[in-house]
Amino acid sequence: EIGTCKAKFTNFISLLFPNAKIYTIDVVKDTVPYKPNASKQQKISFFENRDKNLNKNNIIFKNLHSIHIGKEFSENSFDIIWIDGDHLYPQVAIDIFQSIKLAKKNSIICVDDIIIGDYKTAGHNNDSYKCLTYFENMNLIKNYYINKRARKRNFNEKKYISYGIVN
């Protein structure tokens, strides 16, 4: 998993796959994601809750920027990779390409919060979709999209999860 954040999804994966070894990476800073001006108590609470979610025998957390995953995991290959880090270019392109290189043939790469249209939200636009399309055109991955949600205030503002099969 690229992009641990609160580790709720990491914890969920560990329950679904109790016999799997789950690696999750994120850059640990002294800031709470999405709350750069968080109080000291909010920071303590965030990291305590994340640590609690990561406290499983099958979860390995790495304080690592995803640009370095190729080197860090050079001896590994993966069956499933979940990408939910920075959703903007160039970082999302790095995350997807690094994941393709580390994935086994016919393995799965999922990318969260895909926007297919031209609208933008805070921290999201269609960069992930453009990158996935580019790598699909390069015949590195075959992508499918699952509707994640449509906001009531603007039905056209849809987010998707990509489900990609590595060629």
PDB file of C-alpha atoms in Angstrom:
ATOM      1  CA  GLU A   1       0.000   0.000   0.000  1.00  0.00           C
ATOM      2  CA  ILE A   2       1.310   3.404  -0.950  1.00  0.00           C
ATOM      3  CA  GLY A   3      -0.159   6.104   1.284  1.00  0.00           C
ATOM      4  CA  THR A   4      -0.855   4.810   4.804  1.00  0.00           C
ATOM      5  CA  CYS A   5      -2.489   7.935   6.233  1.00  0.00           C
ATOM      6  CA  LYS A   6      -4.643   6.761   9.191  1.00  0.00           C
ATOM      7  CA  ALA A   7      -3.988   3.065   8.351  1.00  0.00           C
ATOM      8  CA  LYS A   8      -7.690   2.228   8.482  1.00  0.00           C
ATOM      9  CA  PHE A   9      -7.535   0.593   5.058  1.00  0.00           C
ATOM     10  CA  THR A  10      -4.287  -1.165   5.985  1.00  0.00           C
ATOM     11  CA  ASN A  11      -5.992  -2.616   9.027  1.00  0.00           C
ATOM     12  CA  PHE A  12      -8.957  -3.695   6.888  1.00  0.00           C
ATOM     13  CA  ILE A  13      -6.642  -5.463   4.425  1.00  0.00           C
ATOM     14  CA  SER A  14      -4.898  -7.257   7.290  1.00  0.00           C
ATOM     15  CA  LEU A  15      -8.253  -8.631   8.434  1.00  0.00           C
ATOM     16  CA  LEU A  16      -9.193  -9.757   4.908  1.00  0.00           C
ATOM     17  CA  PHE A  17      -5.831 -11.421   4.330  1.00  0.00           C
ATOM     18  CA  PRO A  18      -4.585 -12.562   7.756  1.00  0.00           C
ATOM     19  CA  ASN A  19      -1.921 -14.836   6.238  1.00  0.00           C
ATOM     20  CA  ALA A  20      -0.516 -12.176   3.906  1.00  0.00           C
ATOM     21  CA  LYS A  21       2.498 -10.000   4.583  1.00  0.00           C
ATOM     22  CA  ILE A  22       1.280  -6.431   4.108  1.00  0.00           C
ATOM     23  CA  TYR A  23       3.705  -3.598   3.496  1.00  0.00           C
ATOM     24  CA  THR A  24       2.481  -0.047   3.797  1.00  0.00           C
ATOM     25  CA  ILE A  25       4.549   3.048   3.180  1.00  0.00           C
ATOM     26  CA  ASP A  26       4.121   6.712   3.914  1.00  0.00           C
ATOM     27  CA  VAL A  27       6.311   9.665   4.678  1.00  0.00           C
ATOM     28  CA  VAL A  28       6.122  10.414   8.382  1.00  0.00           C
ATOM     29  CA  LYS A  29       6.203  14.095   9.115  1.00  0.00           C
ATOM     30  CA  ASP A  30       5.216  16.077  12.129  1.00  0.00           C
ATOM     31  CA  THR A  31       1.949  16.999  10.451  1.00  0.00           C
ATOM     32  CA  VAL A  32      -1.412  15.323  10.332  1.00  0.00           C
ATOM     33  CA  PRO A  33      -2.465  14.701   6.721  1.00  0.00           C
ATOM     34  CA  TYR A  34      -5.088  17.211   5.600  1.00  0.00           C
ATOM     35  CA  LYS A  35      -4.561  19.229   8.824  1.00  0.00           C
ATOM     36  CA  PRO A  36      -1.192  20.978   8.554  1.00  0.00           C
ATOM     37  CA  ASN A  37      -2.071  23.325  11.442  1.00  0.00           C
ATOM     38  CA  ALA A  38      -3.190  20.580  13.815  1.00  0.00           C
ATOM     39  CA  SER A  39      -2.707  21.094  17.523  1.00  0.00           C
ATOM     40  CA  LYS A  40      -0.201  19.032  19.484  1.00  0.00           C
ATOM     41  CA  GLN A  41      -3.046  16.927  20.904  1.00  0.00           C
ATOM     42  CA  GLN A  42      -4.500  16.308  17.414  1.00  0.00           C
ATOM     43  CA  LYS A  43      -1.070  15.143  16.245  1.00  0.00           C
ATOM     44  CA  ILE A  44      -0.660  12.828  19.226  1.00  0.00           C
ATOM     45  CA  SER A  45      -4.145  11.414  18.686  1.00  0.00           C
ATOM     46  CA  PHE A  46      -3.596  10.919  14.937  1.00  0.00           C
ATOM     47  CA  PHE A  47      -0.340   9.006  15.374  1.00  0.00           C
ATOM     48  CA  GLU A  48      -1.646   6.959  18.330  1.00  0.00           C
ATOM     49  CA  ASN A  49      -4.676   5.880  16.268  1.00  0.00           C
ATOM     50  CA  ARG A  50      -2.514   5.100  13.251  1.00  0.00           C
ATOM     51  CA  ASP A  51      -0.103   3.072  15.381  1.00  0.00           C
ATOM     52  CA  LYS A  52      -3.058   1.140  16.788  1.00  0.00           C
ATOM     53  CA  ASN A  53      -4.280   0.342  13.258  1.00  0.00           C
ATOM     54  CA  LEU A  54      -0.781  -0.767  12.237  1.00  0.00           C
ATOM     55  CA  ASN A  55      -0.279  -2.974  15.297  1.00  0.00           C
ATOM     56  CA  LYS A  56      -0.854  -6.303  13.543  1.00  0.00           C
ATOM     57  CA  ASN A  57       1.551  -9.199  13.055  1.00  0.00           C
ATOM     58  CA  ASN A  58       1.091  -9.148   9.277  1.00  0.00           C
ATOM     59  CA  ILE A  59       1.591  -5.377   8.744  1.00  0.00           C
ATOM     60  CA  ILE A  60       5.007  -3.860   8.107  1.00  0.00           C
ATOM     61  CA  PHE A  61       5.085  -0.055   8.060  1.00  0.00           C
ATOM     62  CA  LYS A  62       7.926   1.713   6.266  1.00  0.00           C
ATOM     63  CA  ASN A  63       8.656   5.419   6.676  1.00  0.00           C
ATOM     64  CA  LEU A  64       9.543   5.816   3.035  1.00  0.00           C
ATOM     65  CA  HIS A  65       8.884   8.134   0.130  1.00  0.00           C
ATOM     66  CA  SER A  66       7.505   6.079  -2.752  1.00  0.00           C
ATOM     67  CA  ILE A  67      10.224   7.271  -5.123  1.00  0.00           C
ATOM     68  CA  HIS A  68      12.489   4.848  -3.223  1.00  0.00           C
ATOM     69  CA  ILE A  69      10.292   1.730  -3.304  1.00  0.00           C
ATOM     70  CA  GLY A  70      12.166   0.217  -6.231  1.00  0.00           C
ATOM     71  CA  LYS A  71      15.359   0.161  -4.206  1.00  0.00           C
ATOM     72  CA  GLU A  72      13.699  -0.753  -0.887  1.00  0.00           C
ATOM     73  CA  PHE A  73      11.756  -3.679  -2.356  1.00  0.00           C
ATOM     74  CA  SER A  74      14.185  -4.766  -5.089  1.00  0.00           C
ATOM     75  CA  GLU A  75      14.078  -8.347  -3.776  1.00  0.00           C
ATOM     76  CA  ASN A  76      10.267  -8.413  -3.627  1.00  0.00           C
ATOM     77  CA  SER A  77       7.408  -8.727  -6.062  1.00  0.00           C
ATOM     78  CA  PHE A  78       3.787  -8.194  -5.195  1.00  0.00           C
ATOM     79  CA  ASP A  79       0.404  -9.768  -5.998  1.00  0.00           C
ATOM     80  CA  ILE A  80      -1.681  -6.711  -5.111  1.00  0.00           C
ATOM     81  CA  ILE A  81      -0.674  -3.061  -4.768  1.00  0.00           C
ATOM     82  CA  TRP A  82      -3.032  -0.362  -3.508  1.00  0.00           C
ATOM     83  CA  ILE A  83      -2.096   3.229  -4.386  1.00  0.00           C
ATOM     84  CA  ASP A  84      -3.665   6.002  -2.329  1.00  0.00           C
ATOM     85  CA  GLY A  85      -0.872   8.528  -1.920  1.00  0.00           C
ATOM     86  CA  ASP A  86      -0.547  11.859  -3.647  1.00  0.00           C
ATOM     87  CA  HIS A  87      -3.066  11.914  -6.508  1.00  0.00           C
ATOM     88  CA  LEU A  88      -1.354  14.647  -8.521  1.00  0.00           C
ATOM     89  CA  TYR A  89       1.288  14.543 -11.242  1.00  0.00           C
ATOM     90  CA  PRO A  90       4.232  13.886 -11.082  1.00  0.00           C
ATOM     91  CA  GLN A  91       3.950  11.874  -7.857  1.00  0.00           C
ATOM     92  CA  VAL A  92       1.063   9.692  -8.993  1.00  0.00           C
ATOM     93  CA  ALA A  93       2.980   8.787 -12.169  1.00  0.00           C
ATOM     94  CA  ILE A  94       5.958   7.751 -10.034  1.00  0.00           C
ATOM     95  CA  ASP A  95       3.741   5.657  -7.755  1.00  0.00           C
ATOM     96  CA  ILE A  96       2.016   3.863 -10.626  1.00  0.00           C
ATOM     97  CA  PHE A  97       5.221   3.205 -12.580  1.00  0.00           C
ATOM     98  CA  GLN A  98       7.131   1.984  -9.526  1.00  0.00           C
ATOM     99  CA  SER A  99       4.208  -0.308  -8.711  1.00  0.00           C
ATOM    100  CA  ILE A 100       4.113  -1.758 -12.226  1.00  0.00           C
ATOM    101  CA  LYS A 101       7.818  -2.548 -11.942  1.00  0.00           C
ATOM    102  CA  LEU A 102       7.326  -4.317  -8.577  1.00  0.00           C
ATOM    103  CA  ALA A 103       4.168  -6.212  -9.526  1.00  0.00           C
ATOM    104  CA  LYS A 104       4.125  -9.787 -10.728  1.00  0.00           C
ATOM    105  CA  LYS A 105       2.711 -10.491 -14.190  1.00  0.00           C
ATOM    106  CA  ASN A 106      -1.104 -10.666 -13.990  1.00  0.00           C
ATOM    107  CA  SER A 107      -1.104  -9.098 -10.532  1.00  0.00           C
ATOM    108  CA  ILE A 108      -3.454  -6.319  -9.495  1.00  0.00           C
ATOM    109  CA  ILE A 109      -2.775  -2.622  -9.018  1.00  0.00           C
ATOM    110  CA  CYS A 110      -5.603  -0.495  -7.655  1.00  0.00           C
ATOM    111  CA  VAL A 111      -5.550   3.287  -7.558  1.00  0.00           C
ATOM    112  CA  ASP A 112      -7.997   5.120  -5.326  1.00  0.00           C
ATOM    113  CA  ASP A 113      -9.828   8.373  -6.037  1.00  0.00           C
ATOM    114  CA  ILE A 114      -9.692   8.418  -9.838  1.00  0.00           C
ATOM    115  CA  ILE A 115     -11.373  11.381 -11.502  1.00  0.00           C
ATOM    116  CA  ILE A 116     -12.124  10.813 -15.178  1.00  0.00           C
ATOM    117  CA  GLY A 117     -13.685  14.186 -16.008  1.00  0.00           C
ATOM    118  CA  ASP A 118     -12.037  17.583 -16.155  1.00  0.00           C
ATOM    119  CA  TYR A 119     -13.181  18.902 -12.774  1.00  0.00           C
ATOM    120  CA  LYS A 120     -10.935  19.229  -9.721  1.00  0.00           C
ATOM    121  CA  THR A 121     -11.329  18.766  -6.004  1.00  0.00           C
ATOM    122  CA  ALA A 122      -8.909  19.535  -3.178  1.00  0.00           C
ATOM    123  CA  GLY A 123      -5.827  17.436  -3.897  1.00  0.00           C
ATOM    124  CA  HIS A 124      -7.462  15.558  -6.773  1.00  0.00           C
ATOM    125  CA  ASN A 125      -7.857  15.977 -10.495  1.00  0.00           C
ATOM    126  CA  ASN A 126      -7.651  13.614 -13.464  1.00  0.00           C
ATOM    127  CA  ASP A 127      -3.842  13.146 -13.287  1.00  0.00           C
ATOM    128  CA  SER A 128      -4.214   9.555 -12.020  1.00  0.00           C
ATOM    129  CA  TYR A 129      -6.537   8.698 -14.896  1.00  0.00           C
ATOM    130  CA  LYS A 130      -4.198  10.279 -17.456  1.00  0.00           C
ATOM    131  CA  CYS A 131      -1.229   8.335 -16.065  1.00  0.00           C
ATOM    132  CA  LEU A 132      -3.122   5.035 -16.024  1.00  0.00           C
ATOM    133  CA  THR A 133      -4.271   5.642 -19.603  1.00  0.00           C
ATOM    134  CA  TYR A 134      -0.692   6.383 -20.643  1.00  0.00           C
ATOM    135  CA  PHE A 135       0.634   3.167 -19.075  1.00  0.00           C
ATOM    136  CA  GLU A 136      -2.237   1.214 -20.621  1.00  0.00           C
ATOM    137  CA  ASN A 137      -1.365   2.647 -24.050  1.00  0.00           C
ATOM    138  CA  MET A 138       2.213   1.494 -23.395  1.00  0.00           C
ATOM    139  CA  ASN A 139       0.742  -2.019 -22.895  1.00  0.00           C
ATOM    140  CA  LEU A 140       2.014  -2.231 -19.301  1.00  0.00           C
ATOM    141  CA  ILE A 141      -1.372  -2.547 -17.605  1.00  0.00           C
ATOM    142  CA  LYS A 142      -5.040  -3.118 -18.485  1.00  0.00           C
ATOM    143  CA  ASN A 143      -7.320  -0.824 -16.469  1.00  0.00           C
ATOM    144  CA  TYR A 144     -10.919  -1.175 -15.358  1.00  0.00           C
ATOM    145  CA  TYR A 145     -12.824   1.397 -13.317  1.00  0.00           C
ATOM    146  CA  ILE A 146     -15.305   0.879 -10.494  1.00  0.00           C
ATOM    147  CA  ASN A 147     -17.602   3.768  -9.537  1.00  0.00           C
ATOM    148  CA  LYS A 148     -16.668   4.763  -6.008  1.00  0.00           C
ATOM    149  CA  ARG A 149     -19.230   7.513  -5.478  1.00  0.00           C
ATOM    150  CA  ALA A 150     -21.184  10.292  -7.079  1.00  0.00           C
ATOM    151  CA  ARG A 151     -21.701  13.394  -4.986  1.00  0.00           C
ATOM    152  CA  LYS A 152     -25.296  14.508  -4.553  1.00  0.00           C
ATOM    153  CA  ARG A 153     -24.503  18.186  -5.145  1.00  0.00           C
ATOM    154  CA  ASN A 154     -23.007  17.425  -8.563  1.00  0.00           C
ATOM    155  CA  PHE A 155     -23.779  14.023 -10.008  1.00  0.00           C
ATOM    156  CA  ASN A 156     -21.055  14.450 -12.638  1.00  0.00           C
ATOM    157  CA  GLU A 157     -18.413  14.682  -9.907  1.00  0.00           C
ATOM    158  CA  LYS A 158     -17.663  10.978  -9.749  1.00  0.00           C
ATOM    159  CA  LYS A 159     -14.690   9.193  -8.258  1.00  0.00           C
ATOM    160  CA  TYR A 160     -13.542   5.747  -9.252  1.00  0.00           C
ATOM    161  CA  ILE A 161     -11.180   3.044  -8.126  1.00  0.00           C
ATOM    162  CA  SER A 162      -9.039   1.604 -10.875  1.00  0.00           C
ATOM    163  CA  TYR A 163      -8.513  -2.112 -11.016  1.00  0.00           C
ATOM    164  CA  GLY A 164      -5.511  -2.818 -13.225  1.00  0.00           C
ATOM    165  CA  ILE A 165      -4.039  -6.112 -14.391  1.00  0.00           C
ATOM    166  CA  VAL A 166      -0.295  -5.937 -14.997  1.00  0.00           C
ATOM    167  CA  ASN A 167       0.771  -7.236 -18.418  1.00  0.00           C
TER     168      ASN A 167
END
